[in-house]
Coordinates of C-alpha atoms in Angstrom, one line a residue:
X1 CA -100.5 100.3 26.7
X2 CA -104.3 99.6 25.1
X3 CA -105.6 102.6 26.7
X4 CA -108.7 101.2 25.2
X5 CA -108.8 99.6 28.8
X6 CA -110.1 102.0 30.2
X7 CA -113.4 101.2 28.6
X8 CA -113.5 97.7 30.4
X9 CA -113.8 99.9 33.9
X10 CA -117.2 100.4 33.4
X11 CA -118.1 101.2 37.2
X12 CA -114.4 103.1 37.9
X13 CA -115.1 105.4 34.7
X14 CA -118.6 106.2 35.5
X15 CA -117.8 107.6 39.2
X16 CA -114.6 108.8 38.0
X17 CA -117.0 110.9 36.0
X18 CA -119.7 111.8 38.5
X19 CA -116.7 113.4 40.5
X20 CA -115.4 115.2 37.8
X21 CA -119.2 116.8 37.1
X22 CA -119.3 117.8 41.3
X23 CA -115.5 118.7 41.1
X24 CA -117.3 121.7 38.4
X25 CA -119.9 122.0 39.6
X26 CA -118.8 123.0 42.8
X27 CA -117.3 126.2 40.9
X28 CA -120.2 127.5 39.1
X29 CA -122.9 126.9 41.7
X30 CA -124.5 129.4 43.5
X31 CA -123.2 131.2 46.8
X32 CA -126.1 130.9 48.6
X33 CA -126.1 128.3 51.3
X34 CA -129.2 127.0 51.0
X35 CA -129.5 126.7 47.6
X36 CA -125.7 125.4 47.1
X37 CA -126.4 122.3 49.3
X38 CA -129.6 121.5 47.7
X39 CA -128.0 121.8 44.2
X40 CA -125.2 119.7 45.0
X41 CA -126.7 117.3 46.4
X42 CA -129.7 116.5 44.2
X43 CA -126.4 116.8 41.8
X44 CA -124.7 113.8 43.8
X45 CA -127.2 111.7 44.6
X46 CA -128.6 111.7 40.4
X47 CA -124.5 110.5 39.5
X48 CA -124.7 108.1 42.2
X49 CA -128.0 106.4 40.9
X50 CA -126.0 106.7 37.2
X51 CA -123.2 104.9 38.7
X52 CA -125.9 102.5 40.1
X53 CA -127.0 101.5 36.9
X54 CA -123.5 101.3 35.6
X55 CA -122.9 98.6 38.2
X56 CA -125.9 96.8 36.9
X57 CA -124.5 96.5 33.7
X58 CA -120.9 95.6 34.4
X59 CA -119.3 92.1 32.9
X60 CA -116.6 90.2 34.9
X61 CA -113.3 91.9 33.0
X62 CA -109.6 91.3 33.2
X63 CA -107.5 94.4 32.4
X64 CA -104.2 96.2 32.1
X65 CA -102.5 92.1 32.5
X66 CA -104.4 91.1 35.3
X67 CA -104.1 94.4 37.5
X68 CA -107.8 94.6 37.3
X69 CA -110.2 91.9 37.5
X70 CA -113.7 91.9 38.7
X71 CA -116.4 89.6 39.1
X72 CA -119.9 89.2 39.5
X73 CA -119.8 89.5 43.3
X74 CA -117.6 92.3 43.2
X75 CA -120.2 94.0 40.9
X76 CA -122.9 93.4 43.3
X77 CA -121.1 94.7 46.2
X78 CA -120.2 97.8 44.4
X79 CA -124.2 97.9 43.7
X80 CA -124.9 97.3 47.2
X81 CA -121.9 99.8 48.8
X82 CA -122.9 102.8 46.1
X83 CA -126.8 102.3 47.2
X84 CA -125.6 103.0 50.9
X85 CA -124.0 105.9 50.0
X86 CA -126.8 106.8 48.7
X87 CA -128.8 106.4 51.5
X88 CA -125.2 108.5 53.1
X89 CA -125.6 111.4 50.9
X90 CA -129.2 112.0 51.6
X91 CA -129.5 111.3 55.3
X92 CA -126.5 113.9 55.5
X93 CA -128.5 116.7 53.7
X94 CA -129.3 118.1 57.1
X95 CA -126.0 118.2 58.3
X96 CA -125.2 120.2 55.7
X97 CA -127.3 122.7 56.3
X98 CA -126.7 123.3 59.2
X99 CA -125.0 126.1 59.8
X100 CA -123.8 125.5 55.8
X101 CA -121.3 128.3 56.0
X102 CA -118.3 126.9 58.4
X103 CA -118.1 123.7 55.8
X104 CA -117.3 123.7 52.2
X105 CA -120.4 121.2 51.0
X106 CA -118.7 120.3 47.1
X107 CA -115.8 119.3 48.7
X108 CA -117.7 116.7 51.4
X109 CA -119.4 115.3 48.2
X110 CA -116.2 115.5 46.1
X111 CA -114.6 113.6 49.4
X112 CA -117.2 110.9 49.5
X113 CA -117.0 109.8 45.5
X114 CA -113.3 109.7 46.2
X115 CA -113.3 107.4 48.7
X116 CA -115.9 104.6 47.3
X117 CA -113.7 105.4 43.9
X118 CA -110.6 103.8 46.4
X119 CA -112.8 101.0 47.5
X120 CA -113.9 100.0 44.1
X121 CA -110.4 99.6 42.9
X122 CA -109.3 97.7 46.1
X123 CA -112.3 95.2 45.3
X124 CA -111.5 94.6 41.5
X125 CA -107.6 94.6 42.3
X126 CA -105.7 91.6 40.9
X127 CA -102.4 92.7 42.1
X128 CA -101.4 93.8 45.6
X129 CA -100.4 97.1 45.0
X130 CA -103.4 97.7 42.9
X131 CA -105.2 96.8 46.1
X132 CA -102.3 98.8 48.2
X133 CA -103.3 102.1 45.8
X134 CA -106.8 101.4 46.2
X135 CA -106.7 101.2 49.9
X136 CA -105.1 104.5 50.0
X137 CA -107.2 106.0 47.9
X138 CA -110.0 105.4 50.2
X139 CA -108.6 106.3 53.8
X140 CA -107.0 109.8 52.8
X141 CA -110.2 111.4 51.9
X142 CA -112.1 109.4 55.0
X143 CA -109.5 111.2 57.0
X144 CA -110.3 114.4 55.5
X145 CA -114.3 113.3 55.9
X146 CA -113.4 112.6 59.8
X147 CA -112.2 116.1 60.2
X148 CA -114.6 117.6 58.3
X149 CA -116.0 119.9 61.3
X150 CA -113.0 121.5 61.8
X151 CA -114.1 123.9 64.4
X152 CA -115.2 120.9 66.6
X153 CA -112.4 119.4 69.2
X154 CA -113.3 116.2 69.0
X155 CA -113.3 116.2 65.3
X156 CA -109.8 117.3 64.7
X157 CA -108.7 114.8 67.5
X158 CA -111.0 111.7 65.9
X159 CA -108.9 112.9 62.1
X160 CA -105.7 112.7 64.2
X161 CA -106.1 109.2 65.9
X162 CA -107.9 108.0 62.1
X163 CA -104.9 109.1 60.5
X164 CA -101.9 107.8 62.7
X165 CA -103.0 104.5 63.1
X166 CA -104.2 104.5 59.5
X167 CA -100.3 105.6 58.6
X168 CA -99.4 102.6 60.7
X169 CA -101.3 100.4 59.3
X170 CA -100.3 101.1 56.1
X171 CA -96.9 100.8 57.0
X172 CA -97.2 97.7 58.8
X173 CA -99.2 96.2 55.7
X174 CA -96.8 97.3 53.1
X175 CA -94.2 95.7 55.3
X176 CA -95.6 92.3 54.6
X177 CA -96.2 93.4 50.8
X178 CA -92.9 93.4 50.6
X179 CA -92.3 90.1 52.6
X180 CA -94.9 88.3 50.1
X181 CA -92.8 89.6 47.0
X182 CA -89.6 88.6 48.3
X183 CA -90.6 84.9 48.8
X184 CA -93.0 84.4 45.6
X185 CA -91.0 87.2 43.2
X186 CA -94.5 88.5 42.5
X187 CA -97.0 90.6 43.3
X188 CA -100.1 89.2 41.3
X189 CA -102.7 87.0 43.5
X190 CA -102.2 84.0 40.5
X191 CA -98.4 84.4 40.8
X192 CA -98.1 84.4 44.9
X193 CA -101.0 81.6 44.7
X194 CA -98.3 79.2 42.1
X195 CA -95.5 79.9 44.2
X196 CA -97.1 78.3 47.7
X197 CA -98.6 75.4 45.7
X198 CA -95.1 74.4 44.8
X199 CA -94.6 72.7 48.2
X200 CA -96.2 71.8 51.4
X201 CA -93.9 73.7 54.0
X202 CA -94.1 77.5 54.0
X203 CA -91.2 79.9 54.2
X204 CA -90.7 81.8 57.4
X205 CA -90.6 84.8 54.5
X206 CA -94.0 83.7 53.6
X207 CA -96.3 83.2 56.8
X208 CA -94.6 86.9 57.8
X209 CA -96.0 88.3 54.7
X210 CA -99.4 87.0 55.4
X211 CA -99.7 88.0 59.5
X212 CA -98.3 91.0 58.8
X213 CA -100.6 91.8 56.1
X214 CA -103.4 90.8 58.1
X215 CA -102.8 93.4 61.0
X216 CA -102.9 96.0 58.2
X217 CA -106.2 95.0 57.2
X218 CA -107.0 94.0 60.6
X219 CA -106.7 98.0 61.3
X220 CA -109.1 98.7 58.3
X221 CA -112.0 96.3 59.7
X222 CA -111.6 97.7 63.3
X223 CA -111.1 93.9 64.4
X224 CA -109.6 93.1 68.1
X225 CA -107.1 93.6 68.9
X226 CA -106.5 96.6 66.4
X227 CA -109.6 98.6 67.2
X228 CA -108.4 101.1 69.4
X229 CA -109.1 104.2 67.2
X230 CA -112.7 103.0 66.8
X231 CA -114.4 104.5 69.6
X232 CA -112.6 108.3 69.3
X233 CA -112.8 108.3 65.6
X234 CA -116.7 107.5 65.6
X235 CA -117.6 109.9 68.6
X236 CA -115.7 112.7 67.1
X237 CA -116.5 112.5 63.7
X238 CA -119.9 113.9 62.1
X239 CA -122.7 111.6 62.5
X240 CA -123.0 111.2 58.7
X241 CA -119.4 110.1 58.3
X242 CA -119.7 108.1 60.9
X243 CA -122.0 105.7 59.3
X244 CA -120.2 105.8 56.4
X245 CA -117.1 104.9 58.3
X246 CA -118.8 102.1 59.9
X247 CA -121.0 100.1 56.8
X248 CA -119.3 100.9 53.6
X249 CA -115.6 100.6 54.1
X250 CA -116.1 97.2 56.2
X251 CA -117.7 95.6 53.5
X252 CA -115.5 96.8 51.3
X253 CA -112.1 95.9 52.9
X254 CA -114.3 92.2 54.5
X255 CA -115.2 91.3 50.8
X256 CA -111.4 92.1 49.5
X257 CA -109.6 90.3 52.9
X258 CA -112.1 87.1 51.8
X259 CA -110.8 87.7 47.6
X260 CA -107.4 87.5 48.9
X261 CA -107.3 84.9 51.1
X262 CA -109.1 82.6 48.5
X263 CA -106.9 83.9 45.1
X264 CA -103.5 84.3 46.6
X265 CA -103.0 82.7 50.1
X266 CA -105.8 79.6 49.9
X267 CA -102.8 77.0 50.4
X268 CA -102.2 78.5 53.9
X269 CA -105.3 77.9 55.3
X270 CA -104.2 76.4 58.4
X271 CA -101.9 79.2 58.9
X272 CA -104.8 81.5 58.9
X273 CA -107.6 79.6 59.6
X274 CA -106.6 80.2 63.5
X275 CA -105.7 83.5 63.5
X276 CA -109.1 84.1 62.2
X277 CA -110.5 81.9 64.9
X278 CA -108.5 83.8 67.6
X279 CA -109.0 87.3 66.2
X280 CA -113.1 86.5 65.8
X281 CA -113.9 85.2 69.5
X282 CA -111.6 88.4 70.7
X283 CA -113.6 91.4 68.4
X284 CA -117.3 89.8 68.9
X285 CA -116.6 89.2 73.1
X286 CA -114.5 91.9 73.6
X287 CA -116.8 94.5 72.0
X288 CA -120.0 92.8 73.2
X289 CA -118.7 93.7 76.9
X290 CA -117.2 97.2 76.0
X291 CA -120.4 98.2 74.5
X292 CA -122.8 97.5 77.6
X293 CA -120.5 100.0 79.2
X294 CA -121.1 102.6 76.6
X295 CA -123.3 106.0 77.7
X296 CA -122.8 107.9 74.7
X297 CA -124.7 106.7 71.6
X298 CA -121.8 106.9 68.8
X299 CA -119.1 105.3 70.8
X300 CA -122.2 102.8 71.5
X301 CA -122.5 102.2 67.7
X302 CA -118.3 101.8 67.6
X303 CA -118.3 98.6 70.0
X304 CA -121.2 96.8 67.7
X305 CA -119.7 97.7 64.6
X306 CA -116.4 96.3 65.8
X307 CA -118.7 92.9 67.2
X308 CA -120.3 93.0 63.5
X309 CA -117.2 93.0 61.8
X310 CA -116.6 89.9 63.4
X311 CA -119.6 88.3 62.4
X312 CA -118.8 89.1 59.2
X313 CA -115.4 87.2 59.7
X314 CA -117.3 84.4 60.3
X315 CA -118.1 83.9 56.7
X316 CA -114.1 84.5 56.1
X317 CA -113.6 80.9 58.0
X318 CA -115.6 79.1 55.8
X319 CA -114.1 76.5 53.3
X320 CA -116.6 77.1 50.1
X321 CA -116.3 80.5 48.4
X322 CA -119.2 80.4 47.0
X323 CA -121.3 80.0 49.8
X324 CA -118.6 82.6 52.4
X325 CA -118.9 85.0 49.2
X326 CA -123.0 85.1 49.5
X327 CA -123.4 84.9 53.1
X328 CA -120.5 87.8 53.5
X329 CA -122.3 90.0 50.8
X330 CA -126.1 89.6 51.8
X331 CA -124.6 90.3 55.6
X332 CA -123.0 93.7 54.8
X333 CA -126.4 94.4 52.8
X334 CA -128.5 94.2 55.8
X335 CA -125.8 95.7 57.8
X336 CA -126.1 99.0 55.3
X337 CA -129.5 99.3 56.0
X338 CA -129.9 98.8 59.8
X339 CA -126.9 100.7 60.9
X340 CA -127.8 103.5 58.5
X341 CA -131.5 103.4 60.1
X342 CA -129.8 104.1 63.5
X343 CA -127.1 107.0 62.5
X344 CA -129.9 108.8 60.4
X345 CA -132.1 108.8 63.9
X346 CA -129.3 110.3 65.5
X347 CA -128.2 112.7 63.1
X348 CA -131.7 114.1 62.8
X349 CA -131.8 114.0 67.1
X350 CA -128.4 115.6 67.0
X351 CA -128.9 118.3 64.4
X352 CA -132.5 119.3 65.1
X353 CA -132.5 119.2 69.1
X354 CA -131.4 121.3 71.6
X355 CA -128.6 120.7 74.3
X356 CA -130.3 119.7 77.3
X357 CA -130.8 122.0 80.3
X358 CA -127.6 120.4 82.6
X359 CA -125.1 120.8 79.3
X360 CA -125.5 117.2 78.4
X361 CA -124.8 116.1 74.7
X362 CA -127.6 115.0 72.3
X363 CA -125.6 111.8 71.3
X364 CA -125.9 110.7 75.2
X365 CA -127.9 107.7 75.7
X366 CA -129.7 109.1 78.4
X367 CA -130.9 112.0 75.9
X368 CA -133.2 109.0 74.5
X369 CA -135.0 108.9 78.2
X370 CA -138.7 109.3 77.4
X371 CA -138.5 109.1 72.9
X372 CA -140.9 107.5 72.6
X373 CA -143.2 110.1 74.3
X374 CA -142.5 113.0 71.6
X375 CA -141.1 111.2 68.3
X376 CA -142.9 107.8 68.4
X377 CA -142.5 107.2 64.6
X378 CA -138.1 107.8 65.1
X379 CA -138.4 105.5 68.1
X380 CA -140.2 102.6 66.2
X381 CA -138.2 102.7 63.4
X382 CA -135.0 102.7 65.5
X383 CA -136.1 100.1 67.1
X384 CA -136.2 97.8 63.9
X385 CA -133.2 98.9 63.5
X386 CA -131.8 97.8 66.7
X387 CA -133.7 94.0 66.5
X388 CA -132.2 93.4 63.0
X389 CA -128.9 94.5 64.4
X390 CA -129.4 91.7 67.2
X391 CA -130.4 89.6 64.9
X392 CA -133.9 89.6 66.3
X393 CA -136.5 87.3 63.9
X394 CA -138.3 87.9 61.9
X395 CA -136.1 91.1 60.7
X396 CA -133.5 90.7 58.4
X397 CA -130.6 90.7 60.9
X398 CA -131.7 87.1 62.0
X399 CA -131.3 85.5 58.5
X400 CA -128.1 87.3 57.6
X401 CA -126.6 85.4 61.4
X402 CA -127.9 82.6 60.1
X403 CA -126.0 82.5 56.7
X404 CA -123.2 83.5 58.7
X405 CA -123.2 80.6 61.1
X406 CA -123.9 78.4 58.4
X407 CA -120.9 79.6 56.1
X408 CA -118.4 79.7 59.1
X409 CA -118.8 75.7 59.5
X410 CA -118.9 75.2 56.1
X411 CA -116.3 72.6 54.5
X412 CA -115.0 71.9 58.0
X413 CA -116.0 68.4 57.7
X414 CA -112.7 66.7 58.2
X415 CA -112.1 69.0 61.5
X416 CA -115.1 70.6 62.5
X417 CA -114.3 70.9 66.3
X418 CA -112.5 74.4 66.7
X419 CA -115.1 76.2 63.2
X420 CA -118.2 74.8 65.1
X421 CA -116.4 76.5 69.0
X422 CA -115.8 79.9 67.2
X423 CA -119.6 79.7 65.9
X424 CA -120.9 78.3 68.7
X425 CA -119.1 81.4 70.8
X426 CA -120.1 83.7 68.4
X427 CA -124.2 82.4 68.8
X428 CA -123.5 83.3 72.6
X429 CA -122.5 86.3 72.1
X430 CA -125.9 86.9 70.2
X431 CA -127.4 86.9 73.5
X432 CA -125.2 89.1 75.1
X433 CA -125.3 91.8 71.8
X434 CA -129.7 91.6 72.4
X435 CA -129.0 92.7 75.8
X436 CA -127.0 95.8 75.2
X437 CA -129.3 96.9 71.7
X438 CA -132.3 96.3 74.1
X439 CA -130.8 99.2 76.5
X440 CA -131.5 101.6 73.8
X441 CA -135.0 100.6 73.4
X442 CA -135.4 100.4 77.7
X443 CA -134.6 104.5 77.8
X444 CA -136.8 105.0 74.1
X445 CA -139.8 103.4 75.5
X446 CA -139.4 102.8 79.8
X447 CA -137.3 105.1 81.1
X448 CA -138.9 108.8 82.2
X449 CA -137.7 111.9 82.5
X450 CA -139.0 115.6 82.9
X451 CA -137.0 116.8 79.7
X452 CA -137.6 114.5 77.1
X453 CA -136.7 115.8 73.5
X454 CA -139.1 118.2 71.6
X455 CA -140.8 117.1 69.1
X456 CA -139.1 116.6 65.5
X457 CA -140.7 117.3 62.2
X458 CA -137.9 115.1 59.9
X459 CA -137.2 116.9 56.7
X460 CA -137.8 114.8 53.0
X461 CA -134.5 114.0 52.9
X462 CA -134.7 111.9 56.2
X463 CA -137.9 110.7 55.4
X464 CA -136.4 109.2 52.2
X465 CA -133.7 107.9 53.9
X466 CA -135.3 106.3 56.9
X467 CA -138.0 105.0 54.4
X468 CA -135.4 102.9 52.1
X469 CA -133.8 102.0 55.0
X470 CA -136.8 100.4 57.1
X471 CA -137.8 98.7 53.6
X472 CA -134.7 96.8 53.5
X473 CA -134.7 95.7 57.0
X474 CA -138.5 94.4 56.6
X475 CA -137.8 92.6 53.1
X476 CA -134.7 91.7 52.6
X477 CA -135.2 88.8 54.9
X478 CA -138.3 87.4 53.8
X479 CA -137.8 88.1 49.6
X480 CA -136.1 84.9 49.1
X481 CA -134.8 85.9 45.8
X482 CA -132.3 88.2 46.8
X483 CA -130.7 86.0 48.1
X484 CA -130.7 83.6 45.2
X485 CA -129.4 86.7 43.2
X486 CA -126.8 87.0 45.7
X487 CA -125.8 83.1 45.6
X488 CA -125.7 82.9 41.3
X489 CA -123.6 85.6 41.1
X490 CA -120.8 84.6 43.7
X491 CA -121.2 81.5 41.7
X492 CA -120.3 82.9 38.3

C-alpha cells in the first residue's frame, strides 16, 4: 500500500486532525466549568473553520483503487455540512454551560468531529463498504450525541429507539450489500454499474440488493414509511443535537443515496424510479398531516424535517445529474440555515427560560403564546425562518422548491406523466406545510396569554449564530452566483 494516499484525503486528514488536537486537549484543559467550555469551544470551532478552508482547496482524487473518490460537489457539500456545524458548535455553547458539570463538554465536541468524519467518508466512498464503514462511523457517536443528557428520561429513551432501529437498518442494508455482491461479484460502484449494463432483464438477486438497500438508507433520511424513530429521537434528544440530527446527516446520506443511484444502479431506473415516486408522495403527505397535529415544538420540527427530506427526494427523481446534483446541494444549504435559525430559538427559549407556572415544558408550542410581546427580535427572526422553510418568496426557501420542482421533471420527457403527478403532489403539499409553519407564528404574534416568556438577553454565541443564519436565509436566494458556483461544480 502507497500510504502516500493518505495525502490525497485532504478534507478526511485535516478533521482527523482537529479531533486528535480536542481529543488532547480535553486532558490538559482546565477544570473549571466555565472556562473549560469556553476553551474548548473557541478550540472547535477555529479547527472547524481550518477544515473549512481545507474543503476549499480540495481536488477531485481517486485513492486506495477506487475506494475513495471525491468530486467537486462532494467538496462543496462537505463545505456546506462543516459550515453548519459550525453554526452547531456555537449555537450549542449555551447548552453547555448549563449546568456544565453533569456533561463531559471534550467528549460532545470529540463526538460531533467523529460523526461529520463518518459522513465525509460515506460521501467520497467509491466502494460499498467504504460507504457501509462510513455510515457507521457517523450513527455510533450520533447515538452517543442523542444520549448525551444522560440524567434526562427522555434522552436515554430517544438513544434507545436511535440506536435499535439504526442496528436494523444497518442490518437490513448490509443484507442487500450482500445481495448486490453476489449478483455483480463486486463491491465497487464502476463494477456493480458493468455488471447491470450487460443485459436488459435484472436478476431477482439484483432488484433485492437495491430495495433492500434502500430501506437502509430509507431509515437514515427518516423517509415514510421508515420514520418512526423520528419524532422520540428529536423530542428526547438536546436541542443542539437535534439540529444536527435533522440538517447535516440528511444532506449527507441525500447527496450519497443520489451518487449511488447514478454510479452504480443508473441502469435500474425504472426499478427505482417508482419506489421513489411512492416513498416521496408518502413522507411529504404523511408528515405534512402529522405535523399540524404536533403541540410540542421538537417533535413539530421531526414531521417537517421528515416532509423536507422528501423534497429533497425530489431532486433524486430527476434524470440529469448535473442539474439533481445542484438543486439537491443548494436545497440542503438553505435547509442548514433555516432549520438551524429555528433550533437556536429554541435552545436559547429552552435553556434560558423558566418552566411555566402549571409544569408545562418550554419546548411546548403554547409556551410561544404571546413572543412576540417580550423577545420581538427572536420572534422575527424565527419567523424567517419559518417562511423560508414554507418556501415563502422572497426567502431563500422559495427558490430552493423551485430548483427542486424543476430537477424532479427533469429528463422525463419520453414519460413525463407520473415525475410531473409526484411534483405536482408535492407543490400541494406546499400549501398545506405554510399552514402548519404559520401556526407557530399565529401563537408568536396573535395568541395572548397572562405568562408569556421573560424577556431574554441572547448571549454572543447565539447572536453569532442567529446572525449567519438569518444572512443565509436573506441572500442565498437572491445572490445568483451561488448558485452558479453550485451548478459548475456538479458539472466538473
Amino acid at each position: 500500500m502507497n500510504y502516500s494516499q493518505f495525502l490525497l484525503m485532504l478534507p478526511e486528514a485535516a478533521l482527523i486532525v482537529a479531533l486528535l488536537i480536542v481529543f488532547m486537549a480535553d486532558l490538559v484543559c482546565p477544570r473549571v466549568p466555565c472556562e473549560r467550555a469556553k476553551t474548548l469551544s473557541i478550540l472547535t470551532i477555529l479547527l472547524l473553520v481550518g477544515t473549512l478552508a481545507a474543503d476549499f482547496f480540495a481536488e477531485p482524487v481517486t485513492a486506495f483503487g477506487g475506494m475513495y473518490v471525491t468530486s467537486n460537489a462532494v467538496n462543496l457539500m462537505k463545505i456546506i455540512l462543516t459550515a453548519g456545524t459550525i453554526i452547531v458548535v456555537i449555537m450549542a455553547h449555551p447548552w453547555i454551560e448549563y449546568n456544565d458539570t453533569n456533561r463531559r463538554v471534550g467528549e460532545f465536541y470529540e463526538l460531533i468531529l467523529s460523526t461529520l468524519l463518518g459522513m465525509y467518508m460515506m460521501m467520497s466512498s467509491g466502494h460499498f463498504l467504504m460507504f457501509f464503514l462510513g455510515l457507521e462511523m457517523a450513527s455510533v457517536p450520533l447515538a452517543c450525541l442523542v444520549a448525551f443528557d444522560k440524567y434526562k428520561r427522555d434522552s436515554a429513551e430517544a438513544a434507545a429507539k436511535y440506536i435499535l432501529v439504526a442496528t436494523f437498518s444497518s442490518g437490513v442494508m448490509l443484507f442487500g450489500i450482500s445481495f448486490i455482491y453476489a449478483a455483480a461479484g463486486t463491491l465497487y460502484y464502476d463494477g456493480v454499474l458493468d455488471s447491470l449494463t450487460k443485459g436488459y432483464l435484472f436478476s431477482p438477486l439484483q432488484i433485492m440488493g437495491l430495495v433492500f438497500f434502500f430501506s437502509g438508507l430509507g431509515f437514515k433520511l427518516s423517509l415514510v414509511p421508515f420514520h418512526f424513530w423520528t419524532a422520540d429521537t428529536y423530542q428526547g434528544a438536546p436541542t443542539p443535537v437535534t439540529g444536527y440530527l435533522s440538517v447535516i446527516s440528511k444532506g449527507a446520506a441525500a447527496l450519497t443515496l443520489l451518487i449511488i443511484l447514478e454510479k452504480a444502479f443508473a441502469p435500474m431506473a425504472d426499478y427505482y424510479q417508482p419506489m421513489l415516486w411512492v416513498v416521496i408522495i408518502l413522507s411529504i403527505t404523511v408528515a405534512n398531516l402529522f405535523a399540524i397535529r404536533q403541540t410540542e415544538l421538537k417533535r413539530f420540527m421531526a414531521f417537517s424535517s421528515i416532509s423536507q427530506a422528501g423534497y429533497i427526494m425530489l431532486a433524486v427523481i430527476g434524470n440529469n445529474f448535473q442539474l439533481s446534483t445542484t438543486a439537491l446541494i443548494y436545497y440542503v444549504l438553505v435547509y442548514v440555515v433555516a432549520n438551524m435559525a429555528v433550533f437556536t430559538v429554541i435552545n436559547v427559549v429552552e435553556h434560558k427560560g423558566q418552566p411555566t407556572a402549571n409544569g408545562q415544558q418550554l419546548t411546548a408550542m403554547s409556551t410561544y403564546d404571546g413572543f412576540y410581546q417580550t423577545n420581538p427580535k427572536l420572534a422575527f427572526l424565527m419567523t424567517l425562518a419559518l417562511f423560508s422553510l414554507a418556501g415563502i418568496p422572497p426567502f431563500a426557501g422559495m427558490f430552493s422548491k423551485f430548483f427542486v420542482f424543476m430537477a424532479g421533471v427533469s429528463g422525463h420527457e419520453g414519460y413525463p406523466f407520473w415525475s410531473y403527478f409526484v411534483v405536482f403532489i408535492a407543490l400541494i403539499n406546499t400549501v398545506v406545510s405554510l399552514y402548519y409553519y404559520l401556526l407557530i407564528v399565529k401563537a408568536m404574534y396573535i395568541k395572548k396569554t397572562d405568562t408569556p416568556l421573560p424577556t431574554f438577553q441572547s448571549d454572543g454565541y447565539t447572536k453569532i449564530a442567529m446572525a449567519i443564519c438569518t444572512a443565509g436565509i436573506a441572500l442565498f436566494g437572491v445572490v445568483s452566483c451561488i448558485y452558479d458556483w453550485i451548478y459548475a461544480s456538479a458539472g466538473a
